Amino acid sequence: MVKKIETDEFDAMADELFEMGGRARISGDYATAATLLKIGSRIMRRDIDMSRDNSQLTRDKAELQEKAETDALTELPNRAGFYRAIQHELAESKRIHDMVIALAYVDLDGFKEINDRFGHEKGDEILVEVAMRLQEYFRDTDTVCRMGGDEMVIIMPYDNSGDFKNAQIAQKVREALDGLYVWDDGQPKKAGDEPRTPGPYPIGASVGISSSNEVAVMALETPEEKMAKMSQIADDRMYRDKWRDGVHTEADRNALYHPKHARLEALRAKATLIQNNGSVIAGPFDLDV
């Protein structure tokens, strides 16, 4: 089996050859000196090439990892990027006294209706806009991720647990998405469609929040266990925020008493007011951005 020669071994070999070549030149053996120095130079060039190759390999690996952890549409960290980011923050929180990691699960309300009415291309535009708004609205130290579909997650580290305010986070999410809607002018989109009543298709959000200082999370040891528990708690609370008690059937899914629909109705009324006051240009695909 051929032994792999490491970079530092190449350095040592080249140094030894240069030394031997120097001694040969002093003794007058110029032919041997020239040969030794030539071989040493060749090894040095090989060493430099190897270093370049290793550096390029490191860069390529980092680039591939970044691509693997980035959502192609929104350029947010994807599910894999989320796992790495939150485990890093949770590991950091073990070292820093009173540090709290908050996690917000955000599920877009009204997104399916926009996809169904205007198509997936318009839905993609909405997702990109949501990603941009959340990133702009939250702190540089927070990490906004797209878990897939219309579900976003925000990781928020707080150096001081007193700075963590559960209710304010949900409010910030909704403020970030305020005024985001697509206006439908009611015209048929394809042959055979019936005209519809003009109106807005607003985007809202159901939000569930968990934190690393909850008893159920603090009882766990590893960042992986804490992450799984925080994700479960935030996801459960998000569904409660959407459906009040987290329990619903297909029969009552569209009932207006559910919080999701009550919020969308309020957003729809506000969007209609904005539209009628001329804040955006009328048309089926005018996104208020």
Coordinates of C-alpha atoms in Angstrom, one line a residue:
M1 CA 0.0 0.0 0.0
V2 CA 1.4 3.4 -1.0
K3 CA 1.8 5.8 1.9
K4 CA 0.2 9.2 1.3
I5 CA 2.8 12.0 1.8
E6 CA 1.4 15.0 3.7
T7 CA 2.2 18.7 2.9
D8 CA 4.5 19.2 5.8
E9 CA 6.5 16.1 4.8
F10 CA 7.1 17.7 1.3
D11 CA 8.4 20.8 3.1
A12 CA 10.8 18.7 5.1
M13 CA 12.1 16.8 2.1
A14 CA 12.6 20.0 0.1
D15 CA 14.5 21.7 3.0
E16 CA 16.8 18.6 3.3
L17 CA 17.5 18.6 -0.4
F18 CA 18.3 22.3 -0.4
E19 CA 20.7 21.7 2.5
M20 CA 22.4 18.8 0.8
G21 CA 22.7 20.8 -2.4
G22 CA 24.3 23.7 -0.5
R23 CA 26.8 21.4 1.0
A24 CA 27.6 19.8 -2.4
R25 CA 28.1 23.3 -3.9
I26 CA 30.5 24.3 -1.1
S27 CA 32.5 21.1 -1.6
G28 CA 32.8 21.8 -5.4
D29 CA 30.4 19.1 -6.6
Y30 CA 28.4 21.4 -8.7
A31 CA 26.7 18.7 -10.8
T32 CA 25.3 17.0 -7.7
A33 CA 24.3 20.4 -6.2
A34 CA 22.4 21.3 -9.3
T35 CA 20.5 18.0 -9.3
L36 CA 19.6 18.3 -5.6
L37 CA 18.5 21.9 -6.0
K38 CA 16.4 21.0 -9.1
I39 CA 14.7 18.2 -7.3
G40 CA 14.1 20.4 -4.2
S41 CA 12.5 23.1 -6.4
R42 CA 10.3 20.5 -8.1
I43 CA 9.1 19.3 -4.7
M44 CA 8.4 22.9 -3.6
R45 CA 6.3 23.5 -6.7
R46 CA 4.4 20.3 -6.1
D47 CA 3.9 21.5 -2.5
I48 CA 2.5 24.8 -3.7
D49 CA 0.2 23.1 -6.2
M50 CA -1.0 20.8 -3.5
S51 CA -1.8 23.8 -1.2
R52 CA -3.7 25.5 -4.0
D53 CA -5.6 22.3 -4.7
N54 CA -6.4 21.9 -1.0
S55 CA -7.5 25.5 -0.7
Q56 CA -9.7 25.2 -3.8
L57 CA -11.1 21.9 -2.4
T58 CA -12.0 23.7 0.9
R59 CA -13.7 26.5 -1.0
D60 CA -15.6 24.1 -3.2
K61 CA -16.7 22.1 -0.2
A62 CA -17.9 25.2 1.6
E63 CA -19.8 26.4 -1.5
L64 CA -21.5 23.0 -1.9
Q65 CA -22.5 23.0 1.7
E66 CA -23.9 26.5 1.4
K67 CA -25.9 25.5 -1.7
A68 CA -27.2 22.3 0.0
E69 CA -28.4 24.4 3.0
T70 CA -30.0 27.3 0.9
D71 CA -33.5 27.4 -0.5
A72 CA -33.2 28.1 -4.2
L73 CA -36.3 30.3 -4.5
T74 CA -35.9 32.6 -1.4
E75 CA -32.2 32.2 -0.8
L76 CA -33.0 31.6 2.9
P77 CA -31.5 28.7 4.8
N78 CA -33.5 25.6 4.1
R79 CA -34.4 22.8 6.5
A80 CA -30.8 21.5 6.6
G81 CA -29.6 25.1 7.1
F82 CA -32.1 25.5 9.9
Y83 CA -30.8 22.4 11.7
R84 CA -27.2 23.6 11.6
A85 CA -28.1 27.1 12.7
I86 CA -30.2 26.3 15.6
Q87 CA -27.9 23.6 16.9
H88 CA -25.1 26.1 16.8
E89 CA -27.1 28.7 18.7
L90 CA -28.2 26.1 21.3
A91 CA -24.6 25.0 21.8
E92 CA -23.6 28.7 22.3
S93 CA -26.4 29.2 24.9
K94 CA -24.9 26.5 27.1
R95 CA -21.7 28.6 27.4
I96 CA -23.4 32.0 28.0
H97 CA -25.4 32.5 31.3
D98 CA -28.9 33.8 30.8
M99 CA -28.9 33.4 27.0
V100 CA -32.2 32.3 25.5
I101 CA -32.9 31.0 22.0
A102 CA -36.4 31.7 20.8
L103 CA -38.0 29.9 17.8
A104 CA -41.0 31.1 15.8
Y105 CA -42.8 28.8 13.4
V106 CA -44.7 30.9 10.8
D107 CA -47.3 29.4 8.5
L108 CA -48.7 31.8 5.9
D109 CA -52.5 32.3 5.9
G110 CA -54.2 32.8 2.5
F111 CA -51.3 31.5 0.5
K112 CA -53.1 28.5 -0.9
E113 CA -55.9 30.7 -2.2
I114 CA -53.4 32.9 -4.0
N115 CA -51.7 29.8 -5.5
D116 CA -55.1 28.4 -6.6
R117 CA -56.4 31.7 -8.1
F118 CA -53.2 33.2 -9.6
G119 CA -50.9 30.2 -10.1
H120 CA -47.7 29.0 -8.6
E121 CA -45.6 31.7 -10.3
K122 CA -47.5 34.4 -8.3
G123 CA -47.2 32.2 -5.2
D124 CA -43.4 32.1 -5.7
E125 CA -43.4 35.9 -5.9
I126 CA -45.3 36.0 -2.6
L127 CA -42.7 33.7 -0.9
V128 CA -39.8 35.8 -2.1
E129 CA -41.5 39.0 -0.8
V130 CA -42.3 37.3 2.5
A131 CA -38.7 36.2 2.9
M132 CA -37.4 39.7 2.1
R133 CA -39.8 41.4 4.6
L134 CA -39.0 39.0 7.4
Q135 CA -35.3 39.5 7.0
E136 CA -35.6 43.3 6.9
Y137 CA -38.0 43.4 9.9
F138 CA -36.0 41.1 12.2
R139 CA -32.5 41.7 13.6
D140 CA -29.2 40.8 11.9
T141 CA -28.6 38.3 14.6
D142 CA -31.9 36.4 13.8
T143 CA -32.0 33.7 11.2
V144 CA -35.0 33.4 8.9
C145 CA -35.4 30.0 7.3
R146 CA -37.8 28.4 4.8
M147 CA -38.8 24.9 5.9
G148 CA -40.7 24.2 2.7
G149 CA -44.0 25.2 1.2
D150 CA -45.3 28.3 2.9
E151 CA -43.7 27.5 6.3
M152 CA -41.0 29.8 7.7
V153 CA -39.0 29.5 10.9
I154 CA -37.1 32.3 12.7
I155 CA -34.3 31.6 15.1
M156 CA -33.8 34.4 17.6
P157 CA -30.9 34.4 20.1
Y158 CA -31.2 36.7 23.2
D159 CA -28.1 37.4 25.3
N160 CA -30.5 38.4 28.1
S161 CA -33.6 36.4 28.9
G162 CA -35.3 39.6 30.0
D163 CA -35.3 40.8 26.3
F164 CA -37.3 37.9 25.1
K165 CA -41.0 38.9 24.7
N166 CA -43.2 36.1 23.3
A167 CA -46.2 38.2 22.2
Q168 CA -44.0 40.9 20.6
I169 CA -42.5 38.3 18.2
A170 CA -45.9 37.3 16.8
Q171 CA -46.8 40.9 16.4
K172 CA -43.5 41.7 14.5
V173 CA -44.2 38.8 12.1
R174 CA -47.7 40.2 11.3
E175 CA -46.4 43.8 11.0
A176 CA -43.7 42.6 8.6
L177 CA -46.4 41.1 6.3
D178 CA -48.9 44.0 6.7
G179 CA -50.3 45.3 3.4
L180 CA -49.2 42.2 1.4
Y181 CA -51.9 41.1 -0.9
V182 CA -52.8 40.4 -4.5
W183 CA -55.7 42.2 -6.0
D184 CA -58.2 40.2 -8.2
D185 CA -60.0 42.4 -10.7
G186 CA -62.6 39.7 -11.1
Q187 CA -62.0 39.1 -14.8
P188 CA -61.9 35.5 -16.1
K189 CA -58.4 34.1 -16.2
K190 CA -59.2 31.5 -18.9
A191 CA -62.0 30.6 -21.3
G192 CA -65.1 29.3 -19.5
D193 CA -64.4 31.0 -16.2
E194 CA -67.2 33.1 -14.7
P195 CA -66.5 36.7 -13.8
R196 CA -65.9 37.2 -10.0
T197 CA -66.4 40.0 -7.6
P198 CA -63.2 42.1 -7.5
G199 CA -61.3 41.9 -4.2
P200 CA -58.0 41.4 -2.4
Y201 CA -56.3 38.1 -1.6
P202 CA -54.3 39.1 1.6
I203 CA -51.4 37.2 3.2
G204 CA -51.5 36.7 7.0
A205 CA -49.6 34.5 9.4
S206 CA -50.2 32.0 12.1
V207 CA -47.3 32.0 14.6
G208 CA -46.2 29.6 17.2
I209 CA -43.2 30.4 19.5
S210 CA -41.1 28.3 21.8
S211 CA -37.9 29.0 23.7
S212 CA -34.9 27.3 25.2
N213 CA -35.8 28.4 28.8
E214 CA -39.0 26.4 28.9
V215 CA -39.0 23.6 31.5
A216 CA -39.6 20.8 28.9
V217 CA -36.6 22.0 26.9
M218 CA -34.3 22.7 29.8
A219 CA -34.7 19.1 31.0
L220 CA -33.0 17.9 27.9
E221 CA -29.2 17.6 27.4
T222 CA -28.1 17.8 23.8
P223 CA -28.7 20.5 21.2
E224 CA -30.4 17.9 19.0
E225 CA -32.9 17.0 21.7
K226 CA -33.6 20.6 22.6
M227 CA -34.1 21.5 18.9
A228 CA -36.6 18.7 18.4
K229 CA -38.6 19.7 21.5
M230 CA -38.6 23.4 20.6
S231 CA -39.7 22.6 17.1
Q232 CA -42.5 20.4 18.3
I233 CA -43.7 23.0 20.8
A234 CA -43.6 25.9 18.3
D235 CA -45.3 23.8 15.6
D236 CA -48.1 22.8 18.0
R237 CA -48.6 26.4 19.1
M238 CA -48.7 27.6 15.5
Y239 CA -51.6 25.2 14.8
R240 CA -53.4 26.4 17.9
D241 CA -52.9 30.0 16.7
K242 CA -54.4 29.0 13.3
W243 CA -57.3 26.8 14.5
R244 CA -57.8 28.0 18.1
D245 CA -57.6 24.6 19.7
G246 CA -55.3 22.8 17.2
V247 CA -58.2 20.4 16.4
H248 CA -60.3 20.7 13.3
T249 CA -62.0 18.7 10.6
E250 CA -62.4 19.3 6.9
A251 CA -66.1 20.1 7.6
D252 CA -65.3 23.1 9.9
R253 CA -62.0 24.1 8.3
N254 CA -63.5 27.2 6.6
A255 CA -65.6 28.3 9.6
L256 CA -65.1 32.0 10.3
Y257 CA -64.8 31.5 14.0
H258 CA -61.3 30.1 13.5
P259 CA -58.6 32.7 14.2
K260 CA -56.9 32.3 10.8
H261 CA -60.1 33.3 9.0
A262 CA -60.9 36.2 11.4
R263 CA -57.5 37.7 10.8
L264 CA -57.8 37.2 7.0
E265 CA -61.2 38.9 7.0
A266 CA -59.7 41.9 8.8
L267 CA -56.8 42.0 6.4
R268 CA -59.2 41.8 3.4
A269 CA -61.1 44.8 4.7
K270 CA -57.9 46.8 5.1
A271 CA -56.6 45.8 1.7
T272 CA -59.9 46.8 0.1
L273 CA -59.6 50.2 1.7
I274 CA -56.0 50.6 0.5
Q275 CA -57.0 49.6 -3.0
N276 CA -60.0 51.9 -3.2
N277 CA -57.8 54.8 -2.0
G278 CA -55.5 54.3 -4.9
S279 CA -52.5 53.0 -3.1
V280 CA -51.8 50.4 -5.7
I281 CA -52.7 50.1 -9.4
A282 CA -55.8 47.9 -10.1
G283 CA -55.2 44.6 -11.8
P284 CA -55.2 40.9 -11.3
F285 CA -51.5 40.6 -10.5
D286 CA -50.7 43.8 -8.7
L287 CA -48.7 42.8 -5.6
D288 CA -48.5 45.6 -3.0
V289 CA -44.7 45.6 -2.2

